[in-house]
PDB file of C-alpha atoms in Angstrom:
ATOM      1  CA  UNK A  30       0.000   0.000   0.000  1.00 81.00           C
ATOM      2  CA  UNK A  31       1.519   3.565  -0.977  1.00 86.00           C
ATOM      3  CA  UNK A  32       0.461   6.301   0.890  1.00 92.00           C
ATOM      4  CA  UNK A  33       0.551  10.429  -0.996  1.00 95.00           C
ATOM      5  CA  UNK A  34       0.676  13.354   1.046  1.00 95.00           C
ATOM      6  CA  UNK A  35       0.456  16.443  -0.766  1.00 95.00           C
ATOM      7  CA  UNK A  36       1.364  19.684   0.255  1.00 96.00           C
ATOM      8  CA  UNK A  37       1.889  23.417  -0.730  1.00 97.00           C
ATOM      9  CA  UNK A  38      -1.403  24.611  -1.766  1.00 96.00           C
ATOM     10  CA  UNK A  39      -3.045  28.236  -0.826  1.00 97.00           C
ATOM     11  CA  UNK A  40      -3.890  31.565  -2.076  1.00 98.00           C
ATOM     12  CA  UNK A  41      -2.509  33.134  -4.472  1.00 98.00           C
ATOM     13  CA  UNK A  42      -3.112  36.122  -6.510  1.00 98.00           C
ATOM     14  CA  UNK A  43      -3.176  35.800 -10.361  1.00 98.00           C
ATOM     15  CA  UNK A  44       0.098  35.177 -11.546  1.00 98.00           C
ATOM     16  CA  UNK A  45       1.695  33.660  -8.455  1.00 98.00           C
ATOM     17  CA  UNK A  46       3.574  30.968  -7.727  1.00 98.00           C
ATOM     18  CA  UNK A  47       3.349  27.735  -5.869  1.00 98.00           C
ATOM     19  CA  UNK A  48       4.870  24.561  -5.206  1.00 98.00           C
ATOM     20  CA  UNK A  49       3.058  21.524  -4.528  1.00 98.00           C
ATOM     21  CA  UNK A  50       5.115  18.684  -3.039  1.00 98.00           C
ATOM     22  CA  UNK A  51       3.623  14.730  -2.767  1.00 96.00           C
ATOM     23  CA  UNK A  52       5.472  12.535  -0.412  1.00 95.00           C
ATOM     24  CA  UNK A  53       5.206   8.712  -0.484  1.00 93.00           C
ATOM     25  CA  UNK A  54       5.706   6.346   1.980  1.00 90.00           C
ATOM     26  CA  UNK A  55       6.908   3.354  -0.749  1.00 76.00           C
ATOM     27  CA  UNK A  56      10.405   2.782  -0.809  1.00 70.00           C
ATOM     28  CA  UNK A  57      10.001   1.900  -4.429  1.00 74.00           C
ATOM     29  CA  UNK A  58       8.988   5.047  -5.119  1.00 81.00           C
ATOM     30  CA  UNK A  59      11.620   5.705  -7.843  1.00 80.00           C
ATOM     31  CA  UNK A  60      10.185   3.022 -10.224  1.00 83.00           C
ATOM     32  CA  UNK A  61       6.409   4.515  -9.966  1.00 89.00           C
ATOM     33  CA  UNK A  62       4.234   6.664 -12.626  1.00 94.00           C
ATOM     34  CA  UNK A  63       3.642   9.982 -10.556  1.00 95.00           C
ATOM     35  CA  UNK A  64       0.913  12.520 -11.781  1.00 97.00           C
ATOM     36  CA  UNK A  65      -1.209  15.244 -10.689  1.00 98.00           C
ATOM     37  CA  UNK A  66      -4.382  15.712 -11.311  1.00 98.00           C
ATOM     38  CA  UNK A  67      -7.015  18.166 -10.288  1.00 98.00           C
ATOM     39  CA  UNK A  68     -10.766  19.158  -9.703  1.00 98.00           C
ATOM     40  CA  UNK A  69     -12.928  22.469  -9.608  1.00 97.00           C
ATOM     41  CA  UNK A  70     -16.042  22.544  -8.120  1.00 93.00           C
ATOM     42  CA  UNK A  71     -18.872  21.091 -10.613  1.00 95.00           C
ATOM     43  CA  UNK A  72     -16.251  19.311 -13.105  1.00 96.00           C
ATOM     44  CA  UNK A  73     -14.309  16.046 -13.412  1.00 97.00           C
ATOM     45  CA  UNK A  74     -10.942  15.211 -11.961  1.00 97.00           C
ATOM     46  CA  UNK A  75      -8.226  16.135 -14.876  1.00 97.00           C
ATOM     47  CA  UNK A  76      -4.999  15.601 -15.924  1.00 98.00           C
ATOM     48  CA  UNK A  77      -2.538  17.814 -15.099  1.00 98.00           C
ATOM     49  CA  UNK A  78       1.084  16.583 -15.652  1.00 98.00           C
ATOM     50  CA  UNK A  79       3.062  13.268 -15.545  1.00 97.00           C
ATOM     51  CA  UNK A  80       6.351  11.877 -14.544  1.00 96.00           C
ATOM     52  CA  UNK A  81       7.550   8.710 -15.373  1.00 90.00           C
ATOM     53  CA  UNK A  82       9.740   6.868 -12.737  1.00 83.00           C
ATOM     54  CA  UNK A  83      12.846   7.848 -13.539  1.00 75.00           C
ATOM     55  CA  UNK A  84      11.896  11.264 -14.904  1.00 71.00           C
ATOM     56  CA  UNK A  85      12.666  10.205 -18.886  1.00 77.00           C
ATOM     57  CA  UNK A  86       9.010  10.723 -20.023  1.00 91.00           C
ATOM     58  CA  UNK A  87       6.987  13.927 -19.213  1.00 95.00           C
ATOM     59  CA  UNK A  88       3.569  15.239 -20.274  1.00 96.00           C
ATOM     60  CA  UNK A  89       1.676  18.137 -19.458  1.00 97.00           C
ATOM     61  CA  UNK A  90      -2.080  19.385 -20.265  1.00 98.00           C
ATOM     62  CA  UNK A  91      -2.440  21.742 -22.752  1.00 97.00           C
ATOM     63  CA  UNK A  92      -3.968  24.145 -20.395  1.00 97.00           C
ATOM     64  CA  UNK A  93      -0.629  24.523 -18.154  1.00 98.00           C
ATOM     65  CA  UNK A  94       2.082  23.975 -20.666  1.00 98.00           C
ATOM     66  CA  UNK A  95       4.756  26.155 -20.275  1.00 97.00           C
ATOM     67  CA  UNK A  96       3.668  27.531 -16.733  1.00 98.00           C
ATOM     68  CA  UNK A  97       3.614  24.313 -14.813  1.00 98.00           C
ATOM     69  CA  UNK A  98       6.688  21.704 -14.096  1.00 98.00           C
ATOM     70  CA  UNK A  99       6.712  18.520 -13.089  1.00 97.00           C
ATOM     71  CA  UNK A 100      10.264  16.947 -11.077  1.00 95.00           C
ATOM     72  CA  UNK A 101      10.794  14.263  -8.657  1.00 93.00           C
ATOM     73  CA  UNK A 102      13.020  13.722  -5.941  1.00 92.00           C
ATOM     74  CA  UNK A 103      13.680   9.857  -5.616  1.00 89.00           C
ATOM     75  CA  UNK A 104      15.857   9.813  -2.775  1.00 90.00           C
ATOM     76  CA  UNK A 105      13.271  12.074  -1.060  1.00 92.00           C
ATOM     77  CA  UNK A 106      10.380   9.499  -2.781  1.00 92.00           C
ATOM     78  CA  UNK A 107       8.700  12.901  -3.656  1.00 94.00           C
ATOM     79  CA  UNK A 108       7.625  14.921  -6.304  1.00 95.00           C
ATOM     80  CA  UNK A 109       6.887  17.968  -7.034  1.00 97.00           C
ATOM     81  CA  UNK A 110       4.583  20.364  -9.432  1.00 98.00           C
ATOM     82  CA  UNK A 111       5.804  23.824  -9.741  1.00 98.00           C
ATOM     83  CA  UNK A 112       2.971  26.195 -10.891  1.00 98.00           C
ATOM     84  CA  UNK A 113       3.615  29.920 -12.095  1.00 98.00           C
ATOM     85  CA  UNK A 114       1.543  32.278 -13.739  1.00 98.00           C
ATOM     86  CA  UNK A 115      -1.292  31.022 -12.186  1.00 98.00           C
ATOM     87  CA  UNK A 116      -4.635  32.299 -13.592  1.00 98.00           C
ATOM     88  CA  UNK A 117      -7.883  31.979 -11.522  1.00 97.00           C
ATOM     89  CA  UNK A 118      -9.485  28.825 -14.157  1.00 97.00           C
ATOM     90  CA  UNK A 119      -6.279  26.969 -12.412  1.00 98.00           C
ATOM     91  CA  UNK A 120      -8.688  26.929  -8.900  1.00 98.00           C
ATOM     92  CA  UNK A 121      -8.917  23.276  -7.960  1.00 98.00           C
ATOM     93  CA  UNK A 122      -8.203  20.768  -5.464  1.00 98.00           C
ATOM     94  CA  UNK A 123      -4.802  19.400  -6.756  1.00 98.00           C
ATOM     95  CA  UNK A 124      -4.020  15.635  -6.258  1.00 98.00           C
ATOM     96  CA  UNK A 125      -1.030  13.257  -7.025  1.00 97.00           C
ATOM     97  CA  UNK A 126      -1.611   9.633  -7.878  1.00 96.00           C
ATOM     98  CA  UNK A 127       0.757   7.259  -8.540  1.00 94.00           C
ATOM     99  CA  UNK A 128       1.198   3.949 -10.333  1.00 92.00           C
ATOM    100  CA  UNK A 129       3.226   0.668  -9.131  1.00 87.00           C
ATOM    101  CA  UNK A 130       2.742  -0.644 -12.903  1.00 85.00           C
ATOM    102  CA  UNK A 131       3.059   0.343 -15.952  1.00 85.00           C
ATOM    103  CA  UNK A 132       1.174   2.252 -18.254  1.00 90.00           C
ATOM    104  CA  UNK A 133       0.534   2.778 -21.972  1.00 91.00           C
ATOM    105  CA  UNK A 134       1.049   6.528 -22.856  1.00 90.00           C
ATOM    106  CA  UNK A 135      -2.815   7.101 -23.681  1.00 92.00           C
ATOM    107  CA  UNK A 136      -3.098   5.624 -19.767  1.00 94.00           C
ATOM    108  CA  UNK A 137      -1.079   8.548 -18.508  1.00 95.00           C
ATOM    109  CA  UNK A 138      -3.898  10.886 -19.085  1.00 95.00           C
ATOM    110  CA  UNK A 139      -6.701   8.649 -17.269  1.00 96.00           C
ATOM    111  CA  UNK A 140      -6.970   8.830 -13.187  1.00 96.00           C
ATOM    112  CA  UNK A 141      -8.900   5.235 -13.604  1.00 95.00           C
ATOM    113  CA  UNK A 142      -5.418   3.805 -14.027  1.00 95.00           C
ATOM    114  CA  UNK A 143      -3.485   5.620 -11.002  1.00 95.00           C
ATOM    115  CA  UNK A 144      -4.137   3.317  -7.877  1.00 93.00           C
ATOM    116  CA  UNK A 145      -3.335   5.434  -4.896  1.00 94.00           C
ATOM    117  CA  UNK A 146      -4.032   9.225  -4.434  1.00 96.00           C
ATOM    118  CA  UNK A 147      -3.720  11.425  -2.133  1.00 96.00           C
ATOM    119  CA  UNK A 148      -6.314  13.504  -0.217  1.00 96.00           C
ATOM    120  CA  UNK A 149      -5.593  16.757  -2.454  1.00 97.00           C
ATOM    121  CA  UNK A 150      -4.664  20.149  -1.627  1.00 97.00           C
ATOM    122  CA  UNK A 151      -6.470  23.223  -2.291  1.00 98.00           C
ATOM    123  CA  UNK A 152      -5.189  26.106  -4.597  1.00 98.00           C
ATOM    124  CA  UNK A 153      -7.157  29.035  -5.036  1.00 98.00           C
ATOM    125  CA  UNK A 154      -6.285  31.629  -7.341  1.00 98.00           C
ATOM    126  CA  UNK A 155      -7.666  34.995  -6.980  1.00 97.00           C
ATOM    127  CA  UNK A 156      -8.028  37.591  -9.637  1.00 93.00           C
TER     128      UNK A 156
END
């Protein structure tokens, strides 16, 4: 059983910053899919960005490419999302998720396939 604990969210004015970290309690950490995902009030859980275990394979949403980052920390078994430029539509609860197995790429984009999550962390973004 893995266990996420994000961390890092708040408020933030429109264009901010902030740093969300998720810390796992696996030791195996380092081999695991890590993503975040996140969901405003009303709407589905979405994809946000994706790591692959040893950081070769990346992806990002359309909607936060080139203001968001994605990096992990193996010997720390966390990772991390970096947000900038934050704009008030990026208001959600943020979780990471992670996968022991592995995925196809079209997987990566589908929190059905993550098996543990974390209890999410609020950002709020105000204009």
């Amino acid at each position: 059983q893995v266990q996420l604990v994000e961390s890092g969210g708040g408020l933030v004015e429109a264009g901010g910053s902030l740093r969300l970290s998720c810390a796992a309690s696996e030791r195996t950490f380092s081999s695991d899919i890590m993503a975040w995902f996140r969901q405003a009030p009303g709407k589905e859980r979405e994809f946000v960005a994706v790591i692959t275990g040893a950081g070769g394979n990346i992806y990002f949403a359309d909607s936060v490419k080139g203001r968001f980052t994605i990096s992990r920390d193996n010997a720390k078994s966390t990772g991390y999302l970096q947000m900038n430029s934050l704009k008030p539509e990026d208001t959600a609860v943020y979780y990471c998720a992670a996968s022991t197995g592995l995925l196809l790429r079209s997987q990566y984009y589908q929190p059905n396939f993550y098996r543990f999550w974390g209890q999410g962390t609020q950002v709020t973004v105000s204009s």
